[in-house]
C-alpha cells in the first residue's frame, strides 16, 4: 500500500478523522456538541440564516458536513458538502438537480442495484440514459453530448475500477460534469475531487459510519452553482437526515481510520486465503496484485475497501456456506464493524452468478474471521 495516511501532507488520516468537523473548544461545552432537535429556530425580524427552519439547515448537520468536507477535500477552498437522509437521496439529488429533459447522462450498467430505478425515472422525465460497464473506461465511447458522467468505483458488487482522472478529463473536454460514488472506498480510500471529479457522492450508511445503525448520504462538490441546485433539491424533497443520525455519523467518523485500517487489512488477508481454495472462482479484491482492478486502483486509491467478492459452485453451496458461518451475519449492506455476507443473486438486480457472494469484512480478529470462513467452506464441501 502506498503512504495511505499522508496523502496531501499535514496531519495523518487518524488525526484528521478524530478531529474532523469539531468546533473550536469552548469552556464548559462538549467536544462534539450533542444533536440539536429543532424544527424551527428563534427568528425575529427578517428571515436570514444561518438557522431558520429545520428542513433547510441544522447545526448538527453543519458540523457533520464540515467533517465530511475535511476528509473528502482536505485543504481545498470553495468545496461544499450537503448531507442527506440516505445514499439514494444524495444520488437522486445530483441526478435530478443537474439534468433536464433532453439532456444525456452516462450511468454504470454494473453499479448499485437501485440505479436502474433511477434510470427509469430519468427516462420518464425525458432524459437520455446511456450506460457503460465500470471496468475498461468504456464510458469514453458514450460521452459525446452528455451533460453528466456518473461513475461508481469500485463498483458494487463486482469491484471493477475505472480511471477517474482519465474519464474526468475526457468528460470535461466535452463539457460534462463528473460525479463519483465514493461509498465503497470512503474518503480515506479515495478522494474523487482530487482526481478531477466535480462531485463525490456516497452512502454514509456503509463504512463511513460503520455500525449498521444509521442511514445517511452526502454530496461534496466544488461547483457553487451546481451545489446550489443540489441544496435546492434537498429543500424541495425534504430528504434530510435526522439530527440524531447526523450526530451518530459524526461520532462514528472519529474511528473511521481505525476501522478502515483494520477492516481493509483483514479483507486483504481473507482474499489471500480464498485464493487458495479450489471451490472459489471469480475472486475479486482490488488490493490483490493480480486483480483486474489493481493497476488503476493502486494509482487512484489509498486503501482498497472492506468488500471481497467471490463465487461458489452453486446457489445451494453458497446458501449452505452462509448458514455455516458463525461470526458473519447473512445480511445486506456492507462496511460495518460486524462482518456480513450475502448471496447477491437473491435480490435479482445484479448480473452475477447464483453462487456469487459479497463479503463485507468487519473488525473481528483476522485469525478468528478467516478460521470461521475456512471452517464454513470445509463444512459445506461435497
Ligand atoms: C455504492 C452504493 N451507492 C449508494 C447506495 C445507496 O445508499 P443508501 O442505502 O444509504 O441509500 C448503496 C447502498 O448499498 C451503495 O452500495
mmCIF file with all atom_site columns, N, CA, C and O in Angstrom, residues 166-197:
data_model
loop_
_atom_site.group_PDB
_atom_site.id
_atom_site.type_symbol
_atom_site.label_atom_id
_atom_site.label_alt_id
_atom_site.label_comp_id
_atom_site.label_asym_id
_atom_site.label_entity_id
_atom_site.label_seq_id
_atom_site.pdbx_PDB_ins_code
_atom_site.Cartn_x
_atom_site.Cartn_y
_atom_site.Cartn_z
_atom_site.occupancy
_atom_site.B_iso_or_equiv
_atom_site.pdbx_formal_charge
_atom_site.auth_seq_id
_atom_site.auth_comp_id
_atom_site.auth_asym_id
_atom_site.auth_atom_id
_atom_site.pdbx_PDB_model_num
ATOM 1   N N  . UNK A 1 166 ? -8.656  9.990  -15.939 1.00 0.00 ? 166 UNK A N  1
ATOM 2   C CA . UNK A 1 166 ? -8.769  9.938  -17.405 1.00 0.00 ? 166 UNK A CA 1
ATOM 3   C C  . UNK A 1 166 ? -10.209 10.258 -17.850 1.00 0.00 ? 166 UNK A C  1
ATOM 4   O O  . UNK A 1 166 ? -10.433 11.039 -18.777 1.00 0.00 ? 166 UNK A O  1
ATOM 5   N N  . UNK A 1 167 ? -11.166 9.665  -17.179 1.00 0.00 ? 167 UNK A N  1
ATOM 6   C CA . UNK A 1 167 ? -12.560 9.877  -17.559 1.00 0.00 ? 167 UNK A CA 1
ATOM 7   C C  . UNK A 1 167 ? -13.004 11.315 -17.268 1.00 0.00 ? 167 UNK A C  1
ATOM 8   O O  . UNK A 1 167 ? -13.756 11.914 -18.045 1.00 0.00 ? 167 UNK A O  1
ATOM 9   N N  . UNK A 1 168 ? -12.520 11.875 -16.150 1.00 0.00 ? 168 UNK A N  1
ATOM 10  C CA . UNK A 1 168 ? -12.904 13.251 -15.813 1.00 0.00 ? 168 UNK A CA 1
ATOM 11  C C  . UNK A 1 168 ? -12.344 14.221 -16.848 1.00 0.00 ? 168 UNK A C  1
ATOM 12  O O  . UNK A 1 168 ? -13.033 15.152 -17.283 1.00 0.00 ? 168 UNK A O  1
ATOM 13  N N  . UNK A 1 169 ? -11.110 13.992 -17.274 1.00 0.00 ? 169 UNK A N  1
ATOM 14  C CA . UNK A 1 169 ? -10.528 14.868 -18.311 1.00 0.00 ? 169 UNK A CA 1
ATOM 15  C C  . UNK A 1 169 ? -11.342 14.796 -19.598 1.00 0.00 ? 169 UNK A C  1
ATOM 16  O O  . UNK A 1 169 ? -11.657 15.807 -20.223 1.00 0.00 ? 169 UNK A O  1
ATOM 17  N N  . UNK A 1 170 ? -11.682 13.577 -19.995 1.00 0.00 ? 170 UNK A N  1
ATOM 18  C CA . UNK A 1 170 ? -12.446 13.397 -21.240 1.00 0.00 ? 170 UNK A CA 1
ATOM 19  C C  . UNK A 1 170 ? -13.835 14.020 -21.113 1.00 0.00 ? 170 UNK A C  1
ATOM 20  O O  . UNK A 1 170 ? -14.331 14.667 -22.049 1.00 0.00 ? 170 UNK A O  1
ATOM 21  N N  . UNK A 1 171 ? -14.456 13.850 -19.954 1.00 0.00 ? 171 UNK A N  1
ATOM 22  C CA . UNK A 1 171 ? -15.802 14.398 -19.762 1.00 0.00 ? 171 UNK A CA 1
ATOM 23  C C  . UNK A 1 171 ? -15.757 15.928 -19.764 1.00 0.00 ? 171 UNK A C  1
ATOM 24  O O  . UNK A 1 171 ? -16.576 16.583 -20.412 1.00 0.00 ? 171 UNK A O  1
ATOM 25  N N  . UNK A 1 172 ? -14.783 16.497 -19.059 1.00 0.00 ? 172 UNK A N  1
ATOM 26  C CA . UNK A 1 172 ? -14.692 17.959 -19.003 1.00 0.00 ? 172 UNK A CA 1
ATOM 27  C C  . UNK A 1 172 ? -14.401 18.544 -20.380 1.00 0.00 ? 172 UNK A C  1
ATOM 28  O O  . UNK A 1 172 ? -14.916 19.615 -20.734 1.00 0.00 ? 172 UNK A O  1
ATOM 29  N N  . UNK A 1 173 ? -13.578 17.852 -21.165 1.00 0.00 ? 173 UNK A N  1
ATOM 30  C CA . UNK A 1 173 ? -13.279 18.329 -22.525 1.00 0.00 ? 173 UNK A CA 1
ATOM 31  C C  . UNK A 1 173 ? -14.546 18.412 -23.362 1.00 0.00 ? 173 UNK A C  1
ATOM 32  O O  . UNK A 1 173 ? -14.628 19.184 -24.311 1.00 0.00 ? 173 UNK A O  1
ATOM 33  N N  . UNK A 1 174 ? -15.566 17.629 -22.992 1.00 0.00 ? 174 UNK A N  1
ATOM 34  C CA . UNK A 1 174 ? -16.842 17.645 -23.728 1.00 0.00 ? 174 UNK A CA 1
ATOM 35  C C  . UNK A 1 174 ? -17.911 18.458 -22.986 1.00 0.00 ? 174 UNK A C  1
ATOM 36  O O  . UNK A 1 174 ? -19.092 18.395 -23.319 1.00 0.00 ? 174 UNK A O  1
ATOM 37  N N  . UNK A 1 175 ? -17.506 19.121 -21.901 1.00 0.00 ? 175 UNK A N  1
ATOM 38  C CA . UNK A 1 175 ? -18.448 19.983 -21.181 1.00 0.00 ? 175 UNK A CA 1
ATOM 39  C C  . UNK A 1 175 ? -19.350 19.238 -20.211 1.00 0.00 ? 175 UNK A C  1
ATOM 40  O O  . UNK A 1 175 ? -20.352 19.789 -19.756 1.00 0.00 ? 175 UNK A O  1
ATOM 41  N N  . UNK A 1 176 ? -19.020 17.996 -19.883 1.00 0.00 ? 176 UNK A N  1
ATOM 42  C CA . UNK A 1 176 ? -19.863 17.221 -18.958 1.00 0.00 ? 176 UNK A CA 1
ATOM 43  C C  . UNK A 1 176 ? -19.331 17.318 -17.532 1.00 0.00 ? 176 UNK A C  1
ATOM 44  O O  . UNK A 1 176 ? -18.117 17.397 -17.315 1.00 0.00 ? 176 UNK A O  1
ATOM 45  N N  . UNK A 1 177 ? -20.241 17.316 -16.567 1.00 0.00 ? 177 UNK A N  1
ATOM 46  C CA . UNK A 1 177 ? -19.857 17.212 -15.162 1.00 0.00 ? 177 UNK A CA 1
ATOM 47  C C  . UNK A 1 177 ? -19.616 15.751 -14.812 1.00 0.00 ? 177 UNK A C  1
ATOM 48  O O  . UNK A 1 177 ? -20.146 14.851 -15.474 1.00 0.00 ? 177 UNK A O  1
ATOM 49  N N  . UNK A 1 178 ? -18.833 15.524 -13.737 1.00 0.00 ? 178 UNK A N  1
ATOM 50  C CA . UNK A 1 178 ? -18.486 14.153 -13.345 1.00 0.00 ? 178 UNK A CA 1
ATOM 51  C C  . UNK A 1 178 ? -18.815 13.942 -11.871 1.00 0.00 ? 178 UNK A C  1
ATOM 52  O O  . UNK A 1 178 ? -18.388 14.721 -11.014 1.00 0.00 ? 178 UNK A O  1
ATOM 53  N N  . UNK A 1 179 ? -19.560 12.882 -11.589 1.00 0.00 ? 179 UNK A N  1
ATOM 54  C CA . UNK A 1 179 ? -19.867 12.505 -10.203 1.00 0.00 ? 179 UNK A CA 1
ATOM 55  C C  . UNK A 1 179 ? -19.307 11.110 -9.944  1.00 0.00 ? 179 UNK A C  1
ATOM 56  O O  . UNK A 1 179 ? -19.429 10.225 -10.792 1.00 0.00 ? 179 UNK A O  1
ATOM 57  N N  . UNK A 1 180 ? -18.706 10.928 -8.778  1.00 0.00 ? 180 UNK A N  1
ATOM 58  C CA . UNK A 1 180 ? -18.159 9.618  -8.413  1.00 0.00 ? 180 UNK A CA 1
ATOM 59  C C  . UNK A 1 180 ? -18.848 9.132  -7.141  1.00 0.00 ? 180 UNK A C  1
ATOM 60  O O  . UNK A 1 180 ? -18.856 9.840  -6.131  1.00 0.00 ? 180 UNK A O  1
ATOM 61  N N  . UNK A 1 181 ? -19.435 7.943  -7.201  1.00 0.00 ? 181 UNK A N  1
ATOM 62  C CA . UNK A 1 181 ? -19.969 7.302  -5.996  1.00 0.00 ? 181 UNK A CA 1
ATOM 63  C C  . UNK A 1 181 ? -18.780 6.735  -5.225  1.00 0.00 ? 181 UNK A C  1
ATOM 64  O O  . UNK A 1 181 ? -18.125 5.790  -5.663  1.00 0.00 ? 181 UNK A O  1
ATOM 65  N N  . UNK A 1 182 ? -18.521 7.353  -4.074  1.00 0.00 ? 182 UNK A N  1
ATOM 66  C CA . UNK A 1 182 ? -17.326 7.010  -3.292  1.00 0.00 ? 182 UNK A CA 1
ATOM 67  C C  . UNK A 1 182 ? -17.666 6.132  -2.084  1.00 0.00 ? 182 UNK A C  1
ATOM 68  O O  . UNK A 1 182 ? -16.900 6.060  -1.128  1.00 0.00 ? 182 UNK A O  1
ATOM 69  N N  . UNK A 1 183 ? -18.820 5.468  -2.141  1.00 0.00 ? 183 UNK A N  1
ATOM 70  C CA . UNK A 1 183 ? -19.298 4.706  -0.982  1.00 0.00 ? 183 UNK A CA 1
ATOM 71  C C  . UNK A 1 183 ? -18.309 3.641  -0.557  1.00 0.00 ? 183 UNK A C  1
ATOM 72  O O  . UNK A 1 183 ? -17.965 3.508  0.617   1.00 0.00 ? 183 UNK A O  1
ATOM 73  N N  . UNK A 1 184 ? -17.886 2.820  -1.510  1.00 0.00 ? 184 UNK A N  1
ATOM 74  C CA . UNK A 1 184 ? -17.100 1.647  -1.153  1.00 0.00 ? 184 UNK A CA 1
ATOM 75  C C  . UNK A 1 184 ? -15.694 2.024  -0.671  1.00 0.00 ? 184 UNK A C  1
ATOM 76  O O  . UNK A 1 184 ? -15.161 1.426  0.262   1.00 0.00 ? 184 UNK A O  1
ATOM 77  N N  . UNK A 1 185 ? -15.112 3.030  -1.273  1.00 0.00 ? 185 UNK A N  1
ATOM 78  C CA . UNK A 1 185 ? -13.738 3.409  -0.907  1.00 0.00 ? 185 UNK A CA 1
ATOM 79  C C  . UNK A 1 185 ? -13.689 4.190  0.401   1.00 0.00 ? 185 UNK A C  1
ATOM 80  O O  . UNK A 1 185 ? -12.728 4.057  1.157   1.00 0.00 ? 185 UNK A O  1
ATOM 81  N N  . UNK A 1 186 ? -14.706 4.990  0.671   1.00 0.00 ? 186 UNK A N  1
ATOM 82  C CA . UNK A 1 186 ? -14.714 6.021  1.723   1.00 0.00 ? 186 UNK A CA 1
ATOM 83  C C  . UNK A 1 186 ? -13.688 7.103  1.363   1.00 0.00 ? 186 UNK A C  1
ATOM 84  O O  . UNK A 1 186 ? -12.746 6.845  0.600   1.00 0.00 ? 186 UNK A O  1
ATOM 85  N N  . UNK A 1 187 ? -13.837 8.301  1.953   1.00 0.00 ? 187 UNK A N  1
ATOM 86  C CA . UNK A 1 187 ? -12.867 9.362  1.634   1.00 0.00 ? 187 UNK A CA 1
ATOM 87  C C  . UNK A 1 187 ? -11.454 9.048  2.105   1.00 0.00 ? 187 UNK A C  1
ATOM 88  O O  . UNK A 1 187 ? -10.507 9.703  1.665   1.00 0.00 ? 187 UNK A O  1
ATOM 89  N N  . UNK A 1 188 ? -11.281 8.060  2.969   1.00 0.00 ? 188 UNK A N  1
ATOM 90  C CA . UNK A 1 188 ? -9.909  7.671  3.335   1.00 0.00 ? 188 UNK A CA 1
ATOM 91  C C  . UNK A 1 188 ? -9.325  6.693  2.321   1.00 0.00 ? 188 UNK A C  1
ATOM 92  O O  . UNK A 1 188 ? -8.124  6.411  2.339   1.00 0.00 ? 188 UNK A O  1
ATOM 93  N N  . UNK A 1 189 ? -10.140 6.172  1.437   1.00 0.00 ? 189 UNK A N  1
ATOM 94  C CA . UNK A 1 189 ? -9.634  5.254  0.411   1.00 0.00 ? 189 UNK A CA 1
ATOM 95  C C  . UNK A 1 189 ? -9.431  5.939  -0.922  1.00 0.00 ? 189 UNK A C  1
ATOM 96  O O  . UNK A 1 189 ? -8.596  5.504  -1.735  1.00 0.00 ? 189 UNK A O  1
ATOM 97  N N  . UNK A 1 190 ? -10.167 7.020  -1.149  1.00 0.00 ? 190 UNK A N  1
ATOM 98  C CA . UNK A 1 190 ? -10.129 7.661  -2.470  1.00 0.00 ? 190 UNK A CA 1
ATOM 99  C C  . UNK A 1 190 ? -10.736 9.056  -2.356  1.00 0.00 ? 190 UNK A C  1
ATOM 100 O O  . UNK A 1 190 ? -11.730 9.229  -1.657  1.00 0.00 ? 190 UNK A O  1
ATOM 101 N N  . UNK A 1 191 ? -10.119 10.028 -3.037  1.00 0.00 ? 191 UNK A N  1
ATOM 102 C CA . UNK A 1 191 ? -10.667 11.395 -2.990  1.00 0.00 ? 191 UNK A CA 1
ATOM 103 C C  . UNK A 1 191 ? -10.998 11.857 -4.406  1.00 0.00 ? 191 UNK A C  1
ATOM 104 O O  . UNK A 1 191 ? -10.149 12.417 -5.117  1.00 0.00 ? 191 UNK A O  1
ATOM 105 N N  . UNK A 1 192 ? -12.246 11.619 -4.820  1.00 0.00 ? 192 UNK A N  1
ATOM 106 C CA . UNK A 1 192 ? -12.626 11.890 -6.213  1.00 0.00 ? 192 UNK A CA 1
ATOM 107 C C  . UNK A 1 192 ? -12.357 13.318 -6.681  1.00 0.00 ? 192 UNK A C  1
ATOM 108 O O  . UNK A 1 192 ? -11.981 13.528 -7.839  1.00 0.00 ? 192 UNK A O  1
ATOM 109 N N  . UNK A 1 193 ? -12.530 14.315 -5.776  1.00 0.00 ? 193 UNK A N  1
ATOM 110 C CA . UNK A 1 193 ? -12.326 15.694 -6.247  1.00 0.00 ? 193 UNK A CA 1
ATOM 111 C C  . UNK A 1 193 ? -10.870 15.928 -6.642  1.00 0.00 ? 193 UNK A C  1
ATOM 112 O O  . UNK A 1 193 ? -10.586 16.642 -7.600  1.00 0.00 ? 193 UNK A O  1
ATOM 113 N N  . UNK A 1 194 ? -9.942  15.305 -5.906  1.00 0.00 ? 194 UNK A N  1
ATOM 114 C CA . UNK A 1 194 ? -8.531  15.433 -6.276  1.00 0.00 ? 194 UNK A CA 1
ATOM 115 C C  . UNK A 1 194 ? -8.233  14.757 -7.600  1.00 0.00 ? 194 UNK A C  1
ATOM 116 O O  . UNK A 1 194 ? -7.270  15.090 -8.288  1.00 0.00 ? 194 UNK A O  1
ATOM 117 N N  . UNK A 1 195 ? -9.064  13.762 -7.950  1.00 0.00 ? 195 UNK A N  1
ATOM 118 C CA . UNK A 1 195 ? -8.864  13.043 -9.213  1.00 0.00 ? 195 UNK A CA 1
ATOM 119 C C  . UNK A 1 195 ? -9.576  13.751 -10.363 1.00 0.00 ? 195 UNK A C  1
ATOM 120 O O  . UNK A 1 195 ? -9.574  13.259 -11.490 1.00 0.00 ? 195 UNK A O  1
ATOM 121 N N  . UNK A 1 196 ? -10.224 14.885 -10.073 1.00 0.00 ? 196 UNK A N  1
ATOM 122 C CA . UNK A 1 196 ? -10.821 15.682 -11.141 1.00 0.00 ? 196 UNK A CA 1
ATOM 123 C C  . UNK A 1 196 ? -12.332 15.689 -11.162 1.00 0.00 ? 196 UNK A C  1
ATOM 124 O O  . UNK A 1 196 ? -12.931 16.389 -11.988 1.00 0.00 ? 196 UNK A O  1
ATOM 125 N N  . UNK A 1 197 ? -12.987 14.905 -10.303 1.00 0.00 ? 197 UNK A N  1
ATOM 126 C CA . UNK A 1 197 ? -14.453 14.869 -10.312 1.00 0.00 ? 197 UNK A CA 1
ATOM 127 C C  . UNK A 1 197 ? -15.037 16.184 -9.788  1.00 0.00 ? 197 UNK A C  1
ATOM 128 O O  . UNK A 1 197 ? -14.386 16.918 -9.032  1.00 0.00 ? 197 UNK A O  1
#
